[in-house]
Short mmCIF file of C-alpha atoms in Angstrom, two decimals:
data_model
loop_
_atom_site.label_atom_id
_atom_site.label_comp_id
_atom_site.label_asym_id
_atom_site.label_seq_id
_atom_site.Cartn_x
_atom_site.Cartn_y
_atom_site.Cartn_z
CA MET A 139 61.33 64.96 -75.61
CA ALA A 140 58.41 64.10 -77.89
CA ILE A 141 55.07 63.59 -76.21
CA PRO A 142 53.19 60.45 -77.68
CA MET A 143 49.92 61.53 -79.57
CA SER A 144 47.56 59.79 -77.36
CA LEU A 145 48.61 61.91 -74.70
CA ILE A 146 47.58 65.16 -76.46
CA PRO A 147 44.00 65.72 -76.57
CA CYS A 148 42.24 66.58 -79.57
CA SER A 149 41.23 69.91 -79.23
CA SER A 150 42.08 73.44 -79.62
CA PHE A 151 44.86 74.23 -77.05
CA ALA A 152 44.35 77.55 -75.03
CA SER A 153 46.92 80.52 -75.84
CA TYR A 154 49.79 80.96 -73.70
CA SER A 155 51.35 84.01 -73.27
CA SER A 156 55.27 84.40 -73.62
CA SER A 157 55.67 85.67 -70.30
CA SER A 158 53.95 82.66 -68.57
CA PHE A 159 54.84 80.15 -70.98
CA PRO A 160 58.50 81.08 -72.49
CA LEU A 161 58.99 79.94 -75.85
CA GLN A 162 62.21 77.55 -74.81
CA SER A 163 60.10 75.78 -72.34
CA ARG A 164 57.67 74.71 -75.34
CA ASN A 165 60.36 72.41 -76.68
CA PRO A 166 58.86 69.26 -75.38
CA PHE A 167 55.66 69.72 -77.60
CA LYS A 168 57.37 70.04 -80.80
CA PRO A 169 53.91 70.29 -82.68
CA HIS A 170 55.49 70.33 -86.14
CA ARG A 171 56.89 66.79 -85.80
CA HIS A 172 53.73 65.15 -84.79
CA GLY A 173 50.92 66.63 -87.67
CA LEU A 174 49.94 69.14 -85.59
CA LYS A 175 49.04 72.01 -87.22
CA THR A 176 50.77 75.55 -85.90
CA ASP A 177 49.57 79.03 -86.71
CA ASN A 178 52.26 81.57 -86.92
CA PRO A 179 52.88 83.39 -83.63
CA THR A 180 51.02 86.46 -82.71
CA SER A 181 52.65 89.71 -82.05
CA ASN A 182 52.64 89.15 -78.16
CA GLY A 183 54.35 85.95 -78.59
CA SER A 184 51.58 83.68 -78.25
CA LEU A 185 51.27 80.17 -79.73
CA VAL A 186 48.10 78.56 -80.69
CA VAL A 187 48.37 74.79 -81.64
CA SER A 188 45.23 72.91 -83.07
CA CYS A 189 44.38 69.24 -83.84
CA SER A 190 41.83 67.23 -85.60
CA GLY A 191 41.42 63.61 -86.69
CA ARG A 192 41.90 64.26 -90.46
CA GLU A 193 45.23 65.92 -89.87
CA LEU A 194 46.37 63.33 -87.48
CA GLY A 195 45.28 60.09 -89.79
CA SER A 196 43.21 57.40 -88.96
CA ASN A 197 46.13 55.04 -87.66
CA SER A 198 47.16 57.48 -85.30
CA ASP A 199 45.13 56.40 -82.39
CA PRO A 200 47.29 53.50 -80.83
CA LEU A 201 44.42 52.54 -78.39
CA ASN A 202 42.11 51.55 -81.82
CA GLY A 203 40.59 48.23 -82.44
CA SER A 204 41.09 45.19 -80.39
CA MET A 205 43.77 46.55 -78.17
CA LYS A 206 41.77 49.39 -77.23
CA HIS A 207 38.97 47.10 -76.24
CA GLN A 208 41.54 44.79 -74.18
CA ILE A 209 42.81 47.60 -72.11
CA SER A 210 39.69 49.12 -71.47
CA SER A 211 38.80 46.07 -70.16
CA MET A 212 41.21 45.23 -67.61
CA ALA A 213 41.05 44.82 -63.98
CA PRO A 214 43.32 46.07 -61.65
CA SER A 215 44.52 42.76 -60.78
CA GLY A 216 45.30 41.87 -64.70
CA MET A 217 42.20 39.92 -65.18
CA THR A 218 39.16 41.23 -67.23
CA LEU A 219 36.45 43.05 -65.82
CA ASN A 220 34.07 40.06 -66.83
CA GLU A 221 36.98 37.67 -65.20
CA ALA A 222 36.59 39.83 -61.98
CA SER A 223 33.49 39.81 -61.76
CA MET A 224 32.53 36.21 -62.15
CA SER A 225 35.84 35.48 -59.66
CA MET A 226 34.20 37.74 -56.88
CA PRO A 227 31.10 36.17 -55.09
CA SER A 228 28.25 38.58 -54.54
CA TYR A 229 27.53 39.02 -50.64
CA LYS A 230 24.32 40.51 -49.16
CA TRP A 231 26.76 43.07 -47.30
CA ARG A 232 29.64 44.80 -47.92
CA ARG A 233 30.44 46.59 -44.74
CA VAL A 234 28.89 45.37 -41.42
CA LEU A 235 29.22 46.17 -37.61
CA LEU A 236 29.45 43.13 -35.45
CA LYS A 237 28.22 44.02 -31.84
CA VAL A 238 29.70 41.23 -29.22
CA SER A 239 28.27 41.46 -25.85
CA GLY A 240 30.88 41.29 -22.70
CA GLU A 241 29.20 38.02 -21.38
CA ALA A 242 29.53 36.45 -24.97
CA LEU A 243 33.54 37.07 -24.45
CA ALA A 244 33.55 35.55 -20.85
CA GLY A 245 32.69 32.01 -22.65
CA ASP A 246 32.35 29.65 -19.61
CA ARG A 247 32.48 32.45 -17.09
CA LEU A 248 35.32 31.08 -15.47
CA GLN A 249 37.15 34.12 -15.90
CA ASN A 250 36.24 37.58 -17.31
CA ILE A 251 37.84 36.91 -20.96
CA ASP A 252 38.09 33.46 -22.48
CA PRO A 253 41.10 33.45 -24.96
CA LYS A 254 39.29 30.63 -26.68
CA VAL A 255 36.23 32.95 -27.57
CA THR A 256 38.22 35.84 -28.77
CA MET A 257 40.29 33.22 -31.15
CA ALA A 258 37.26 32.20 -32.50
CA ILE A 259 36.00 35.56 -33.04
CA ALA A 260 39.34 36.83 -34.70
CA ARG A 261 39.66 33.44 -36.95
CA GLU A 262 35.90 34.09 -38.32
CA VAL A 263 36.30 37.63 -38.74
CA ALA A 264 39.81 36.86 -40.61
CA ALA A 265 37.99 34.49 -43.14
CA VAL A 266 35.50 37.14 -44.25
CA THR A 267 37.84 40.32 -44.00
CA ARG A 268 40.20 38.39 -46.89
CA LEU A 269 36.96 38.30 -48.94
CA GLY A 270 36.90 42.05 -49.14
CA ILE A 271 34.38 42.43 -46.66
CA GLU A 272 34.71 45.71 -44.27
CA VAL A 273 34.00 44.78 -40.60
CA ALA A 274 33.75 47.16 -37.69
CA ILE A 275 33.28 45.66 -34.04
CA VAL A 276 31.46 47.30 -31.03
CA VAL A 277 32.17 45.15 -27.67
CA GLY A 278 30.38 45.38 -24.47
CA GLY A 279 31.91 45.41 -21.02
CA GLY A 280 29.19 43.14 -18.93
CA ASN A 281 31.99 40.38 -18.30
CA ILE A 282 33.75 43.13 -16.24
CA PHE A 283 31.60 45.75 -15.23
CA ARG A 284 27.99 46.49 -15.57
CA GLY A 285 27.23 49.98 -14.66
CA SER A 286 23.84 49.55 -14.46
CA SER A 287 23.96 46.59 -11.99
CA TRP A 288 26.35 48.45 -9.66
CA ALA A 289 24.88 51.98 -9.52
CA GLY A 290 23.94 53.01 -6.05
CA CYS A 291 26.26 50.64 -4.60
CA SER A 292 28.66 52.21 -2.09
CA GLY A 293 27.35 55.57 -2.97
CA LEU A 294 28.41 54.94 -6.65
CA ASP A 295 25.97 57.04 -8.85
CA ARG A 296 24.78 55.98 -12.24
CA SER A 297 27.15 58.21 -14.16
CA SER A 298 30.37 57.06 -12.60
CA ALA A 299 29.05 53.61 -12.71
CA ASP A 300 28.42 53.57 -16.68
CA TYR A 301 32.00 55.51 -16.88
CA ILE A 302 33.46 52.23 -15.00
CA GLY A 303 31.95 50.18 -17.52
CA MET A 304 33.12 51.98 -20.36
CA LEU A 305 36.66 51.49 -19.33
CA ALA A 306 35.50 47.62 -19.03
CA THR A 307 34.81 47.98 -22.83
CA VAL A 308 38.00 49.44 -23.44
CA MET A 309 39.86 46.52 -21.58
CA ASN A 310 37.84 43.93 -24.05
CA ALA A 311 38.72 45.78 -27.34
CA ILE A 312 42.27 45.71 -26.49
CA PHE A 313 42.06 41.98 -25.64
CA LEU A 314 40.37 41.45 -28.93
CA GLN A 315 42.59 43.74 -31.03
CA ALA A 316 45.69 41.88 -29.64
CA THR A 317 44.07 38.55 -30.48
CA MET A 318 43.31 39.56 -33.92
CA GLU A 319 46.80 41.14 -34.85
CA SER A 320 48.22 37.83 -33.53
CA ILE A 321 46.85 36.05 -36.76
CA GLY A 322 47.84 38.71 -39.13
CA ILE A 323 44.48 40.81 -38.96
CA PRO A 324 45.44 44.69 -39.12
CA THR A 325 43.28 46.23 -35.93
CA ARG A 326 42.47 49.50 -34.80
CA VAL A 327 40.63 50.52 -31.43
CA GLN A 328 39.07 53.90 -31.33
CA THR A 329 37.44 55.24 -28.13
CA ALA A 330 34.79 57.46 -27.56
CA PHE A 331 37.07 59.67 -25.27
CA ARG A 332 40.70 60.20 -25.46
CA MET A 333 43.16 57.51 -24.19
CA SER A 334 45.86 58.27 -26.79
CA GLU A 335 48.51 56.13 -24.92
CA VAL A 336 46.23 52.58 -25.72
CA ALA A 337 43.87 53.70 -28.60
CA GLU A 338 42.81 56.25 -31.20
CA PRO A 339 40.29 58.89 -30.59
CA TYR A 340 37.20 57.88 -32.62
CA ILE A 341 37.15 60.14 -35.48
CA ARG A 342 34.34 59.16 -38.07
CA ARG A 343 36.37 59.82 -41.27
CA ARG A 344 39.33 58.07 -39.80
CA ALA A 345 37.60 55.24 -39.02
CA VAL A 346 35.93 54.68 -42.23
CA ARG A 347 39.46 55.00 -44.07
CA HIS A 348 40.68 52.16 -42.03
CA LEU A 349 37.87 50.33 -43.28
CA GLU A 350 38.49 51.07 -46.73
CA LYS A 351 42.17 49.55 -46.41
CA GLY A 352 40.92 46.44 -45.19
CA ARG A 353 41.52 47.17 -41.37
CA VAL A 354 38.96 45.84 -38.80
CA VAL A 355 38.09 48.71 -36.50
CA ILE A 356 36.62 48.24 -32.97
CA PHE A 357 34.89 51.00 -31.30
CA ALA A 358 34.82 51.05 -27.45
CA ALA A 359 33.92 53.11 -24.33
CA GLY A 360 30.37 53.14 -26.24
CA ILE A 361 29.20 56.65 -27.25
CA GLY A 362 31.18 58.29 -24.35
CA ASN A 363 28.09 59.43 -22.45
CA PRO A 364 26.32 57.68 -19.45
CA PHE A 365 22.98 56.35 -19.57
CA PHE A 366 23.35 54.60 -23.11
CA THR A 367 24.05 51.30 -23.63
CA THR A 368 26.62 49.49 -25.84
CA ASP A 369 23.84 48.53 -28.22
CA THR A 370 22.90 52.00 -28.79
CA ALA A 371 26.78 52.76 -29.46
CA ALA A 372 26.57 49.78 -31.69
CA ALA A 373 23.66 51.37 -33.53
CA LEU A 374 25.17 54.89 -33.69
CA ARG A 375 28.39 53.89 -34.93
CA CYS A 376 26.61 51.68 -37.58
CA ALA A 377 24.69 54.62 -38.85
CA GLU A 378 27.69 56.98 -38.77
CA ILE A 379 30.19 54.54 -40.89
CA ASN A 380 27.20 53.79 -43.42
CA ALA A 381 27.27 50.10 -42.37
CA GLU A 382 24.61 48.18 -44.03
CA VAL A 383 23.42 45.86 -41.18
CA LEU A 384 24.14 45.27 -37.58
CA LEU A 385 24.84 41.95 -36.38
CA LYS A 386 24.14 41.23 -32.64
CA ALA A 387 25.98 38.29 -31.41
CA THR A 388 24.45 36.63 -28.48
CA ASN A 389 24.25 33.40 -26.58
CA VAL A 390 20.85 32.11 -27.99
CA ASP A 391 20.11 31.29 -31.73
CA GLY A 392 17.97 34.36 -32.13
CA VAL A 393 14.61 35.94 -31.17
CA TYR A 394 11.96 33.57 -29.89
CA ASP A 395 8.09 34.24 -29.16
CA ASP A 396 8.76 33.16 -25.53
CA ASP A 397 11.79 32.21 -23.16
CA PRO A 398 13.48 28.99 -24.70
CA LYS A 399 14.68 28.47 -21.29
CA GLN A 400 11.38 28.44 -19.69
CA ASN A 401 9.06 26.88 -22.41
CA THR A 402 10.81 24.24 -24.59
CA ASN A 403 8.04 24.88 -27.09
CA ALA A 404 9.30 28.37 -28.12
CA ARG A 405 9.32 29.08 -31.69
CA LEU A 406 12.49 30.66 -33.21
CA LEU A 407 11.35 33.92 -35.24
CA GLU A 408 13.26 34.08 -38.48
CA ASN A 409 12.11 37.46 -39.49
CA LEU A 410 10.51 40.24 -37.59
CA SER A 411 9.60 43.93 -38.23
CA TYR A 412 10.92 46.78 -36.27
CA GLN A 413 7.28 47.51 -34.91
CA GLU A 414 6.69 43.84 -33.63
CA VAL A 415 9.90 44.31 -31.66
CA THR A 416 8.73 47.45 -29.97
CA SER A 417 4.82 46.18 -29.72
CA LYS A 418 5.89 43.02 -28.31
CA ASP A 419 8.50 44.64 -26.06
CA LEU A 420 11.03 41.85 -27.35
CA SER A 421 14.23 41.65 -25.43
CA VAL A 422 16.24 41.87 -28.61
CA MET A 423 18.06 45.58 -27.66
CA ASP A 424 17.16 48.27 -25.75
CA MET A 425 14.32 50.92 -27.23
CA THR A 426 16.95 53.55 -27.88
CA ALA A 427 19.05 51.45 -30.01
CA ILE A 428 15.95 49.66 -31.97
CA THR A 429 14.54 53.10 -32.57
CA LEU A 430 17.64 54.43 -33.87
CA CYS A 431 18.06 51.44 -36.21
CA GLN A 432 14.39 51.73 -37.63
CA GLU A 433 14.91 55.61 -38.47
CA ASN A 434 18.03 54.91 -40.17
CA ASN A 435 16.74 51.69 -42.11
CA ILE A 436 19.66 49.66 -40.48
CA PRO A 437 18.58 45.88 -40.22
CA VAL A 438 19.87 44.10 -37.10
CA VAL A 439 20.67 40.23 -37.05
CA VAL A 440 20.63 38.34 -34.01
CA PHE A 441 22.46 35.09 -33.75
CA ASN A 442 24.32 32.88 -31.83
CA LEU A 443 27.86 33.59 -31.11
CA THR A 444 28.82 30.25 -29.74
CA LYS A 445 28.31 28.22 -33.15
CA PRO A 446 31.19 27.53 -35.31
CA ASP A 447 30.91 29.51 -38.59
CA ASN A 448 28.14 31.55 -37.43
CA ILE A 449 29.87 34.89 -37.45
CA SER A 450 31.35 34.24 -41.01
CA LYS A 451 27.77 33.30 -42.14
CA ALA A 452 26.07 36.06 -40.31
CA ILE A 453 28.58 38.77 -41.95
CA LYS A 454 28.34 37.22 -45.74
CA GLY A 455 24.44 37.25 -45.31
CA GLU A 456 23.87 33.90 -45.39
CA ARG A 457 20.35 32.79 -43.18
CA VAL A 458 21.26 32.70 -39.58
CA GLY A 459 19.58 33.55 -36.76
CA THR A 460 16.44 36.28 -36.64
CA LEU A 461 16.61 39.35 -39.20
CA ILE A 462 14.95 42.18 -37.74
CA GLY A 463 13.80 45.07 -40.51
CA GLY A 464 14.99 43.40 -43.63
CA THR A 465 14.26 40.17 -45.80
CA TRP A 466 16.65 37.33 -46.43
CA ASN A 467 17.99 36.55 -50.20
CA SER A 468 15.61 33.71 -51.43
CA ASN A 469 19.03 32.03 -52.54
CA VAL A 470 20.41 31.34 -49.29
CA THR A 471 19.75 28.55 -47.27
CA SER A 472 18.64 28.41 -43.17
CA THR A 473 21.27 27.42 -40.83
#
């Protein structure tokens, strides 16, 4: 069997000893049939093959001219790279982490989890994952159990209460996973402590690999330690998987300069710095979470989960809600 000339590099081959490369196994190369110059075998049976462009001729390269240009400019899908770049929209972020609070999953609060809310989240996440954006999610558990609120009741210490709250986040994660997979979104749940019968343990490299394969990853059980909120877990996971932004879905339109429920003249702040959040004690996230975002240069977008298409707009980087620690693109409009 002869090897095409395009597969043989035009540089001198290293010598191979006859003991490690028997003469009869050299037959596939057939160097004398392809314009290759073969030196006489040395006394120890080694063979030296040399190749030059002069000996091969000017027309020996099958990838010359327009054919070479055409193949080198082909995208994996069969389009040229120029066509692929024109067909792929440019989004502000390519990998995002969405933080969904437990209270948001409760919807109208008639029950712990509102199926309409989880389905709305699933559909909007599905729309952006099909665009090639990688999405990870951290869920809270306040709709079922909030550890800080129950600590001290009936002798329940804070650590035990927080562990119960972590289990509540796992319940929300499994429910959200089932909803997403029902509409065809491959989803994985990873927990901060082992619950191998219902979810994967959190392994950073595995989580990143899931995202690269187009799967949605839901992180549950916080960071696995008491005294830390799920906001802190979201900031930590965001830094670990190298997500470009933390999207905090809430029940309000963003961050206001005053409580909009008490002051009808409260103004929505479109941009804030980390220092403004901490100095003004704005109730966006707890201080541990916002400090972690600041130290790792992670922008935070606070937006209203209940408004249609807000999730997909936030994920695609459109101007929605309040952006902390970053700037909006000038070519996107406010919603």
